[in-house]
Amino acid sequence: MVFSSLTFLYGFLTLVLVFSFLLPKRARWQNLLLLLVSLFFYGWGEPVYVGIMLLSILIDYSHGLLVERCRADDRKARWFVGQSVVFNLLLLGFFKYWDFLAENLSLLPGISLPKLGLPLPLGISFFTFQTMSYTIDVYRRDAPAQRNPVDFGAFVTLFPQLIAGPIVKYKTVAQDLQARVMTSKDFAEGACRFTIGLAKKVLLANPAGELWQSCRTAQAMGTLTVTGGWMGLFAFGLQLYFDFSGYSDMAIGLGRIFGFHFGENFDHPYCAQSVGEFWRRWHMSLTSWFREYLYFPLGGSRGGTWKTLRNLVIVWFCTGLWHGASWNFILWGLYFAFWLILERFLLQGLLERMPSLIKRVYTILAVFLGWGLFAIEDLGICGQYLRVCFGGGGLWSAADGFRLRSYAALLVLLVLGATPLALQVWGRLPERARRVLTPVLMLLGLTLSTAYLVDGSYNPFLYFRF
């Protein structure tokens, strides 16, 4: 069940809001409701994996208590933290990476490992990172151990961010879990944020995806041109942004409705003036997680040039692998490690002297070229696609002209929507005008999104597989 579905919008969410309204507003009752409905939400597609979720909750809940109990004995406390981390990594590794390892290790002489073909538990990359950081934070004294299993279970399974984040650290919502206040203002602002995210996903990301699929079809037919290749890369990059940032908006909005305050996950990344800045603006919860729980513990940039290089490569190798059990994701991560290392040690002075427009163009080209590696898992097909982009095919075709005419208005909206322009214009309107326009635009966005979902059949969610 995804947020951008009629089942969720007019079935699940409506019933949850009714139950939440009828229950006492005390956190313990609301947390119990969220735990139950979140387990139902998670089990909607794959009920068998609810048991995996409950096991994860039990292991990390108990280890948080053990770590806190052993504060006086640092060796024991570290042992229990290690157990929690190993469990989460083994859980993630078995379900997500076993077949990848079996396939590649079986290429070696004398090794034959079976592929299991297990379906990937939804959101496993997200909730394992959340629970893993919980015990680490308890050990670091950044957060207290949660003694109420219902409250901890609600944190792990919280349906607004369960499937695709943003990755929420326990220490950022510990207070909300204990004693949050659900206000009408939070409800209104959360509903508005959710509607914006829904419109971004349904009205912008989905049509952009159709353009990307059209370019992929042209490649399969052997008619892809240089223009069509770059058009496809830009379409995919914009689809991914509006798809994932729209989902993050919906998650943040839903969290706000229920009294939680999640951090932002995107900050207009396509306005960045370097690749490094882009990654400070894109999927910020994941970038923050790797920085806090991997890059800094490895030593960060404190150990000299070679250790900094090593740490950057390790972090971006893991970032690529986190996104998927495939070589294209690993290469994608190392591709960005290359750019970040290049910027840090060779291009920093040059970038500072460049005009802003040139820096933005450079960043866009580097990032969108990387999306080609991200989007096409088959490296042979990916290589063919990128070769076309760099002159391995015709420059232009009549089909490109048709695509540009068909998607011209959408492309303008996508480009403008990826900038802060709409927020700047909105902020300059008189307060009275904003109060009048807000419900009108919300109703319009919800109506158009519903109409699209009723009429359309193309409604993927790109980060669902992670």
Short mmCIF file of C-alpha atoms in Angstrom, two decimals:
data_model
loop_
_atom_site.label_atom_id
_atom_site.label_comp_id
_atom_site.label_asym_id
_atom_site.label_seq_id
_atom_site.Cartn_x
_atom_site.Cartn_y
_atom_site.Cartn_z
CA MET A 1 0.00 0.00 0.00
CA VAL A 2 1.53 3.29 -1.09
CA PHE A 3 0.42 6.79 -0.12
CA SER A 4 -0.46 7.67 -3.70
CA SER A 5 -3.24 5.10 -3.95
CA LEU A 6 -6.98 5.35 -3.57
CA THR A 7 -6.92 2.49 -1.06
CA PHE A 8 -4.63 4.45 1.23
CA LEU A 9 -6.23 7.87 0.74
CA TYR A 10 -9.89 6.99 1.08
CA GLY A 11 -9.67 3.75 3.03
CA PHE A 12 -6.76 3.25 5.38
CA LEU A 13 -5.93 6.88 6.20
CA THR A 14 -9.56 7.88 6.67
CA LEU A 15 -10.17 5.06 9.15
CA VAL A 16 -6.95 5.78 11.07
CA LEU A 17 -7.89 9.45 11.42
CA VAL A 18 -11.35 8.49 12.70
CA PHE A 19 -9.90 6.10 15.29
CA SER A 20 -7.31 8.69 16.32
CA PHE A 21 -10.05 11.27 16.82
CA LEU A 22 -12.15 8.89 18.94
CA LEU A 23 -9.28 7.79 21.19
CA PRO A 24 -7.99 9.88 24.10
CA LYS A 25 -5.26 12.25 22.98
CA ARG A 26 -2.75 10.83 25.46
CA ALA A 27 0.44 9.65 23.83
CA ARG A 28 0.19 6.07 25.16
CA TRP A 29 -3.20 5.47 23.50
CA GLN A 30 -2.17 7.15 20.27
CA ASN A 31 1.08 5.15 20.22
CA LEU A 32 -0.83 1.89 20.65
CA LEU A 33 -3.09 2.87 17.75
CA LEU A 34 -0.10 3.77 15.57
CA LEU A 35 1.63 0.49 16.39
CA LEU A 36 -1.41 -1.59 15.44
CA VAL A 37 -2.33 0.28 12.27
CA SER A 38 1.33 0.46 11.20
CA LEU A 39 1.70 -3.31 11.51
CA PHE A 40 -1.48 -3.70 9.44
CA PHE A 41 -0.11 -1.20 6.91
CA TYR A 42 3.18 -3.10 6.69
CA GLY A 43 1.50 -6.48 6.40
CA TRP A 44 -0.93 -5.34 3.69
CA GLY A 45 1.35 -6.52 0.88
CA GLU A 46 3.48 -9.17 2.61
CA PRO A 47 1.89 -10.40 5.87
CA VAL A 48 4.62 -13.01 6.36
CA TYR A 49 7.21 -10.31 7.04
CA VAL A 50 5.33 -8.82 9.99
CA GLY A 51 7.13 -11.46 12.06
CA ILE A 52 10.50 -10.08 10.86
CA MET A 53 9.40 -6.61 11.93
CA LEU A 54 8.34 -7.83 15.39
CA LEU A 55 11.65 -9.68 15.82
CA SER A 56 13.56 -6.52 14.92
CA ILE A 57 11.55 -4.55 17.47
CA LEU A 58 12.17 -7.15 20.19
CA ILE A 59 15.93 -7.39 19.56
CA ASP A 60 16.59 -3.65 19.52
CA TYR A 61 14.20 -2.85 22.36
CA SER A 62 15.89 -5.40 24.62
CA HIS A 63 19.39 -4.36 23.56
CA GLY A 64 18.65 -0.72 24.29
CA LEU A 65 17.75 -1.70 27.86
CA LEU A 66 20.84 -3.91 28.16
CA VAL A 67 23.12 -1.13 26.95
CA GLU A 68 21.67 1.30 29.47
CA ARG A 69 21.91 -1.26 32.29
CA CYS A 70 25.60 -1.84 31.54
CA ARG A 71 26.67 1.80 31.42
CA ALA A 72 29.13 1.22 34.28
CA ASP A 73 30.85 -1.56 32.30
CA ASP A 74 31.78 -0.06 28.93
CA ARG A 75 32.99 -3.38 27.58
CA LYS A 76 29.62 -5.06 28.15
CA ALA A 77 27.74 -2.05 26.80
CA ARG A 78 29.82 -2.11 23.60
CA TRP A 79 29.21 -5.86 23.32
CA PHE A 80 25.43 -5.37 23.34
CA VAL A 81 25.67 -2.49 20.86
CA GLY A 82 27.71 -4.77 18.63
CA GLN A 83 25.09 -7.52 18.89
CA SER A 84 22.36 -5.10 17.82
CA VAL A 85 24.39 -3.78 14.89
CA VAL A 86 25.33 -7.28 13.72
CA PHE A 87 21.74 -8.49 13.95
CA ASN A 88 20.46 -5.57 11.86
CA LEU A 89 23.21 -5.95 9.27
CA LEU A 90 22.63 -9.71 9.03
CA LEU A 91 18.89 -9.16 8.63
CA LEU A 92 19.47 -6.60 5.90
CA GLY A 93 22.23 -8.63 4.28
CA PHE A 94 20.29 -11.89 4.16
CA PHE A 95 17.13 -10.53 2.57
CA LYS A 96 18.67 -7.87 0.36
CA TYR A 97 22.12 -9.12 -0.60
CA TRP A 98 22.18 -12.93 -0.37
CA ASP A 99 21.25 -13.55 -4.00
CA PHE A 100 23.74 -10.90 -5.17
CA LEU A 101 26.54 -12.51 -3.15
CA ALA A 102 25.54 -16.03 -4.19
CA GLU A 103 25.51 -15.08 -7.87
CA ASN A 104 28.91 -13.37 -7.77
CA LEU A 105 30.70 -15.81 -5.43
CA SER A 106 29.47 -18.73 -7.53
CA LEU A 107 31.57 -17.37 -10.40
CA LEU A 108 34.66 -18.40 -8.43
CA PRO A 109 36.04 -21.92 -8.98
CA GLY A 110 34.76 -24.47 -6.46
CA ILE A 111 31.98 -22.27 -5.05
CA SER A 112 28.31 -22.88 -5.71
CA LEU A 113 25.77 -21.02 -3.61
CA PRO A 114 22.02 -21.23 -4.21
CA LYS A 115 19.96 -18.13 -4.96
CA LEU A 116 16.90 -18.04 -2.70
CA GLY A 117 14.77 -15.57 -4.64
CA LEU A 118 13.17 -14.17 -1.49
CA PRO A 119 11.02 -11.07 -1.91
CA LEU A 120 12.54 -8.01 -0.26
CA PRO A 121 10.73 -6.94 2.93
CA LEU A 122 9.35 -3.46 2.34
CA GLY A 123 11.38 -0.63 3.78
CA ILE A 124 14.00 -2.93 5.30
CA SER A 125 16.83 -0.57 4.37
CA PHE A 126 15.10 2.22 6.27
CA PHE A 127 13.87 0.54 9.43
CA THR A 128 17.10 -1.42 10.03
CA PHE A 129 19.08 1.83 9.91
CA GLN A 130 16.63 3.44 12.34
CA THR A 131 16.77 0.65 14.89
CA MET A 132 20.53 0.26 14.52
CA SER A 133 21.07 3.95 15.32
CA TYR A 134 18.82 3.64 18.39
CA THR A 135 21.16 1.38 20.37
CA ILE A 136 24.17 3.42 19.25
CA ASP A 137 22.52 6.60 20.51
CA VAL A 138 21.65 4.95 23.82
CA TYR A 139 25.29 3.91 24.18
CA ARG A 140 26.47 7.43 23.36
CA ARG A 141 23.98 8.86 25.87
CA ASP A 142 22.37 10.83 23.06
CA ALA A 143 19.00 9.25 23.88
CA PRO A 144 17.45 7.43 26.85
CA ALA A 145 16.51 3.78 26.50
CA GLN A 146 12.81 3.35 25.82
CA ARG A 147 11.21 1.21 28.53
CA ASN A 148 7.75 0.99 27.02
CA PRO A 149 7.68 -1.69 24.28
CA VAL A 150 4.56 -0.17 22.70
CA ASP A 151 6.20 3.23 22.37
CA PHE A 152 9.35 1.68 20.91
CA GLY A 153 7.29 -0.44 18.52
CA ALA A 154 5.41 2.66 17.40
CA PHE A 155 8.74 4.37 16.66
CA VAL A 156 10.00 1.48 14.53
CA THR A 157 6.77 0.83 12.62
CA LEU A 158 5.50 4.41 12.29
CA PHE A 159 3.65 4.09 8.98
CA PRO A 160 4.19 7.66 7.73
CA GLN A 161 7.92 6.99 7.26
CA LEU A 162 8.12 3.19 7.47
CA ILE A 163 8.42 2.32 3.79
CA ALA A 164 10.73 5.01 2.45
CA GLY A 165 11.78 7.36 5.20
CA PRO A 166 12.91 9.93 5.88
CA ILE A 167 15.19 7.96 8.20
CA VAL A 168 14.11 9.10 11.65
CA LYS A 169 16.57 8.82 14.53
CA TYR A 170 15.01 7.89 17.85
CA LYS A 171 16.62 10.85 19.63
CA THR A 172 14.74 13.27 17.34
CA VAL A 173 11.29 11.88 18.19
CA ALA A 174 11.83 10.58 21.75
CA GLN A 175 10.03 13.56 23.25
CA ASP A 176 7.16 13.32 20.74
CA LEU A 177 6.68 9.65 21.64
CA GLN A 178 6.48 10.42 25.34
CA ALA A 179 4.29 13.51 25.43
CA ARG A 180 3.19 15.07 22.17
CA VAL A 181 0.30 17.43 21.67
CA MET A 182 -1.87 16.92 18.59
CA THR A 183 -3.15 20.38 17.70
CA SER A 184 -5.52 21.61 15.02
CA LYS A 185 -2.68 23.76 13.67
CA ASP A 186 -0.43 20.70 13.27
CA PHE A 187 -3.29 18.84 11.61
CA ALA A 188 -3.91 21.66 9.12
CA GLU A 189 -0.24 22.17 8.28
CA GLY A 190 0.32 18.42 8.04
CA ALA A 191 -2.64 17.95 5.72
CA CYS A 192 -1.36 20.79 3.53
CA ARG A 193 2.13 19.30 3.36
CA PHE A 194 0.70 15.86 2.55
CA THR A 195 -1.40 17.27 -0.30
CA ILE A 196 1.61 19.08 -1.77
CA GLY A 197 3.58 15.83 -1.69
CA LEU A 198 0.73 13.89 -3.26
CA ALA A 199 0.44 16.40 -6.11
CA LYS A 200 4.22 16.32 -6.68
CA LYS A 201 4.18 12.54 -6.87
CA VAL A 202 1.04 12.03 -8.94
CA LEU A 203 0.87 15.13 -11.16
CA LEU A 204 4.59 15.69 -11.80
CA ALA A 205 6.63 12.55 -11.08
CA ASN A 206 4.34 10.08 -12.84
CA PRO A 207 4.14 12.00 -16.16
CA ALA A 208 7.92 12.55 -16.04
CA GLY A 209 8.29 8.80 -15.66
CA GLU A 210 6.22 8.26 -18.77
CA LEU A 211 8.65 10.45 -20.73
CA TRP A 212 11.58 8.43 -19.34
CA GLN A 213 9.90 5.19 -20.35
CA SER A 214 9.35 6.57 -23.84
CA CYS A 215 13.08 7.22 -24.18
CA ARG A 216 13.89 3.73 -22.88
CA THR A 217 11.51 2.28 -25.47
CA ALA A 218 13.33 4.25 -28.17
CA GLN A 219 16.62 2.71 -26.98
CA ALA A 220 15.14 -0.79 -27.14
CA MET A 221 13.97 -0.08 -30.72
CA GLY A 222 17.36 1.32 -31.73
CA THR A 223 15.99 4.81 -32.45
CA LEU A 224 17.40 6.70 -29.45
CA THR A 225 19.28 9.88 -30.32
CA VAL A 226 21.66 12.14 -28.39
CA THR A 227 18.78 14.55 -27.74
CA GLY A 228 16.46 11.73 -26.69
CA GLY A 229 19.12 10.22 -24.44
CA TRP A 230 19.67 13.41 -22.47
CA MET A 231 15.96 14.12 -22.44
CA GLY A 232 15.45 10.71 -20.84
CA LEU A 233 18.14 11.30 -18.21
CA PHE A 234 16.63 14.64 -17.27
CA ALA A 235 13.15 13.11 -17.20
CA PHE A 236 14.31 10.32 -14.89
CA GLY A 237 16.21 12.68 -12.60
CA LEU A 238 13.17 14.93 -12.27
CA GLN A 239 10.86 11.94 -11.82
CA LEU A 240 13.08 10.62 -9.04
CA TYR A 241 13.19 14.00 -7.31
CA PHE A 242 9.45 14.65 -7.39
CA ASP A 243 8.68 11.01 -6.63
CA PHE A 244 10.92 10.77 -3.57
CA SER A 245 10.63 14.35 -2.30
CA GLY A 246 6.86 14.09 -2.79
CA TYR A 247 6.81 10.91 -0.71
CA SER A 248 8.95 12.65 1.92
CA ASP A 249 6.51 15.58 1.96
CA MET A 250 3.64 13.16 2.48
CA ALA A 251 5.54 11.39 5.28
CA ILE A 252 6.42 14.66 7.00
CA GLY A 253 2.83 15.85 6.65
CA LEU A 254 1.36 12.65 8.06
CA GLY A 255 3.82 12.75 10.93
CA ARG A 256 2.75 16.31 11.68
CA ILE A 257 -0.92 15.29 11.71
CA PHE A 258 -0.13 12.75 14.43
CA GLY A 259 2.04 15.18 16.42
CA PHE A 260 5.53 14.17 15.18
CA HIS A 261 8.08 16.60 13.79
CA PHE A 262 10.30 14.86 11.24
CA GLY A 263 13.31 16.61 9.76
CA GLU A 264 13.41 17.78 6.15
CA ASN A 265 14.73 15.35 3.56
CA PHE A 266 15.25 17.63 0.53
CA ASP A 267 16.30 21.24 0.04
CA HIS A 268 16.03 22.02 -3.68
CA PRO A 269 19.07 19.89 -4.55
CA TYR A 270 19.06 20.77 -8.26
CA CYS A 271 19.93 24.36 -7.31
CA ALA A 272 23.24 23.19 -5.85
CA GLN A 273 26.50 24.68 -7.13
CA SER A 274 28.67 21.60 -6.54
CA VAL A 275 28.23 17.86 -6.23
CA GLY A 276 29.10 18.10 -2.54
CA GLU A 277 26.38 20.70 -2.00
CA PHE A 278 23.96 18.55 -3.96
CA TRP A 279 24.44 15.72 -1.44
CA ARG A 280 23.92 18.10 1.44
CA ARG A 281 20.51 18.87 -0.07
CA TRP A 282 19.39 15.43 -1.41
CA HIS A 283 18.04 12.64 0.83
CA MET A 284 19.45 14.52 3.80
CA SER A 285 18.38 11.94 6.37
CA LEU A 286 20.46 9.23 4.67
CA THR A 287 23.44 11.53 4.13
CA SER A 288 23.26 12.54 7.79
CA TRP A 289 23.03 8.90 8.90
CA PHE A 290 26.14 7.83 6.99
CA ARG A 291 28.05 10.89 8.17
CA GLU A 292 27.15 10.38 11.84
CA TYR A 293 27.32 6.59 12.11
CA LEU A 294 30.00 5.67 9.55
CA TYR A 295 32.10 8.59 8.26
CA PHE A 296 32.84 10.17 11.65
CA PRO A 297 33.52 6.83 13.43
CA LEU A 298 35.98 5.97 10.65
CA GLY A 299 37.81 9.20 11.45
CA GLY A 300 36.16 11.56 8.98
CA SER A 301 38.71 13.99 7.55
CA ARG A 302 40.83 14.11 10.72
CA GLY A 303 43.45 11.52 9.78
CA GLY A 304 45.11 13.18 6.81
CA THR A 305 44.58 12.99 3.06
CA TRP A 306 44.84 9.24 2.52
CA LYS A 307 42.52 8.35 5.40
CA THR A 308 40.03 10.94 4.21
CA LEU A 309 40.14 9.40 0.72
CA ARG A 310 39.67 5.94 2.22
CA ASN A 311 36.73 7.06 4.34
CA LEU A 312 34.99 8.78 1.43
CA VAL A 313 35.34 5.69 -0.75
CA ILE A 314 34.03 3.39 2.02
CA VAL A 315 31.05 5.64 2.75
CA TRP A 316 30.05 6.01 -0.88
CA PHE A 317 30.58 2.33 -1.61
CA CYS A 318 28.15 1.63 1.25
CA THR A 319 25.79 4.35 0.03
CA GLY A 320 25.62 2.75 -3.39
CA LEU A 321 25.22 -0.75 -1.96
CA TRP A 322 22.49 0.50 0.40
CA HIS A 323 20.40 1.48 -2.61
CA GLY A 324 20.43 -1.96 -4.18
CA ALA A 325 22.13 -5.32 -4.57
CA SER A 326 23.50 -4.68 -8.03
CA TRP A 327 26.80 -3.56 -9.52
CA ASN A 328 25.26 -0.48 -11.08
CA PHE A 329 24.43 0.90 -7.62
CA ILE A 330 27.96 0.22 -6.39
CA LEU A 331 29.41 1.99 -9.44
CA TRP A 332 26.94 4.83 -8.91
CA GLY A 333 28.18 5.28 -5.34
CA LEU A 334 31.85 5.19 -6.42
CA TYR A 335 31.04 7.61 -9.24
CA PHE A 336 29.94 10.19 -6.69
CA ALA A 337 32.91 9.37 -4.46
CA PHE A 338 35.10 10.32 -7.44
CA TRP A 339 33.37 13.70 -7.86
CA LEU A 340 33.46 14.49 -4.14
CA ILE A 341 37.16 13.64 -3.93
CA LEU A 342 37.85 15.68 -7.06
CA GLU A 343 36.00 18.69 -5.64
CA ARG A 344 37.65 18.46 -2.24
CA PHE A 345 41.25 18.10 -3.40
CA LEU A 346 41.45 19.56 -6.93
CA LEU A 347 38.42 21.64 -7.95
CA GLN A 348 37.64 23.59 -4.78
CA GLY A 349 39.56 26.74 -5.74
CA LEU A 350 38.33 26.60 -9.34
CA LEU A 351 34.70 26.22 -8.27
CA GLU A 352 35.00 29.22 -5.96
CA ARG A 353 36.07 31.39 -8.91
CA MET A 354 33.41 30.13 -11.32
CA PRO A 355 30.19 32.10 -11.99
CA SER A 356 27.14 30.62 -10.25
CA LEU A 357 25.48 29.67 -13.55
CA ILE A 358 28.52 27.65 -14.69
CA LYS A 359 28.69 25.86 -11.33
CA ARG A 360 25.01 24.94 -11.52
CA VAL A 361 25.35 23.61 -15.08
CA TYR A 362 28.42 21.56 -14.09
CA THR A 363 26.58 20.09 -11.09
CA ILE A 364 23.46 19.27 -13.08
CA LEU A 365 25.45 17.48 -15.80
CA ALA A 366 27.48 15.47 -13.27
CA VAL A 367 24.41 14.49 -11.25
CA PHE A 368 22.13 13.60 -14.15
CA LEU A 369 24.83 11.54 -15.80
CA GLY A 370 25.01 9.63 -12.53
CA TRP A 371 21.28 9.00 -12.68
CA GLY A 372 21.93 6.95 -15.80
CA LEU A 373 23.97 4.49 -13.70
CA PHE A 374 21.27 4.53 -11.04
CA ALA A 375 18.33 3.96 -13.37
CA ILE A 376 19.57 1.11 -15.58
CA GLU A 377 20.68 -1.96 -13.62
CA ASP A 378 21.99 -3.91 -16.62
CA LEU A 379 25.47 -2.44 -17.11
CA GLY A 380 25.59 -3.46 -20.76
CA ILE A 381 22.35 -1.66 -21.55
CA CYS A 382 23.42 1.25 -19.37
CA GLY A 383 26.68 1.55 -21.29
CA GLN A 384 24.80 1.54 -24.59
CA TYR A 385 22.45 4.27 -23.37
CA LEU A 386 25.27 6.51 -22.16
CA ARG A 387 27.24 5.98 -25.39
CA VAL A 388 24.27 7.32 -27.32
CA CYS A 389 24.19 10.38 -25.04
CA PHE A 390 27.79 11.14 -26.01
CA GLY A 391 27.38 10.84 -29.76
CA GLY A 392 26.79 7.13 -30.29
CA GLY A 393 23.61 7.79 -32.26
CA GLY A 394 21.86 10.42 -34.32
CA LEU A 395 21.62 13.95 -32.97
CA TRP A 396 17.87 14.44 -33.41
CA SER A 397 14.76 12.70 -34.69
CA ALA A 398 11.14 13.57 -35.38
CA ALA A 399 10.19 11.51 -32.32
CA ASP A 400 12.26 13.90 -30.16
CA GLY A 401 10.29 16.82 -31.53
CA PHE A 402 7.04 15.03 -30.75
CA ARG A 403 8.17 14.32 -27.19
CA LEU A 404 9.23 17.92 -26.66
CA ARG A 405 5.90 19.24 -27.94
CA SER A 406 3.92 16.71 -25.89
CA TYR A 407 5.80 17.29 -22.64
CA ALA A 408 6.81 20.96 -23.02
CA ALA A 409 4.39 22.28 -20.39
CA LEU A 410 5.28 19.46 -18.00
CA LEU A 411 9.03 20.07 -18.43
CA VAL A 412 8.57 23.76 -17.61
CA LEU A 413 6.60 22.86 -14.47
CA LEU A 414 9.21 20.29 -13.45
CA VAL A 415 12.10 22.74 -13.82
CA LEU A 416 10.27 25.54 -11.98
CA GLY A 417 9.05 23.13 -9.32
CA ALA A 418 12.63 22.04 -8.59
CA THR A 419 13.54 25.63 -7.60
CA PRO A 420 12.43 27.72 -4.59
CA LEU A 421 10.49 30.05 -6.93
CA ALA A 422 7.02 28.84 -5.88
CA LEU A 423 7.86 29.23 -2.18
CA GLN A 424 9.27 32.71 -2.79
CA VAL A 425 6.15 33.83 -4.66
CA TRP A 426 3.92 32.29 -1.98
CA GLY A 427 5.84 34.05 0.76
CA ARG A 428 5.32 37.45 -0.88
CA LEU A 429 1.54 37.10 -0.96
CA PRO A 430 -0.44 38.90 1.75
CA GLU A 431 -1.36 36.65 4.68
CA ARG A 432 -5.06 37.05 3.95
CA ALA A 433 -4.54 35.84 0.36
CA ARG A 434 -2.62 32.79 1.61
CA ARG A 435 -5.42 31.93 4.05
CA VAL A 436 -7.97 32.04 1.24
CA LEU A 437 -5.86 30.24 -1.36
CA THR A 438 -4.58 27.41 0.87
CA PRO A 439 -7.85 25.39 1.10
CA VAL A 440 -8.63 26.11 -2.56
CA LEU A 441 -5.25 24.82 -3.74
CA MET A 442 -5.43 21.83 -1.40
CA LEU A 443 -8.84 20.84 -2.75
CA LEU A 444 -7.62 21.35 -6.32
CA GLY A 445 -4.49 19.26 -5.72
CA LEU A 446 -6.44 16.46 -4.06
CA THR A 447 -9.12 16.47 -6.78
CA LEU A 448 -6.64 16.41 -9.68
CA SER A 449 -4.52 13.74 -8.00
CA THR A 450 -7.59 11.58 -7.37
CA ALA A 451 -8.71 12.00 -10.98
CA TYR A 452 -5.27 10.94 -12.20
CA LEU A 453 -5.25 7.87 -9.94
CA VAL A 454 -8.73 6.87 -11.07
CA ASP A 455 -7.93 7.30 -14.76
CA GLY A 456 -4.23 6.42 -14.95
CA SER A 457 -2.45 3.09 -14.65
CA TYR A 458 1.14 4.37 -14.38
CA ASN A 459 1.84 4.96 -10.69
CA PRO A 460 5.24 3.55 -9.72
CA PHE A 461 7.10 4.44 -6.56
CA LEU A 462 10.83 4.31 -7.29
CA TYR A 463 12.12 3.99 -3.72
CA PHE A 464 9.63 1.21 -2.87
CA ARG A 465 12.25 -1.40 -3.80
CA PHE A 466 14.79 -0.08 -1.30
#
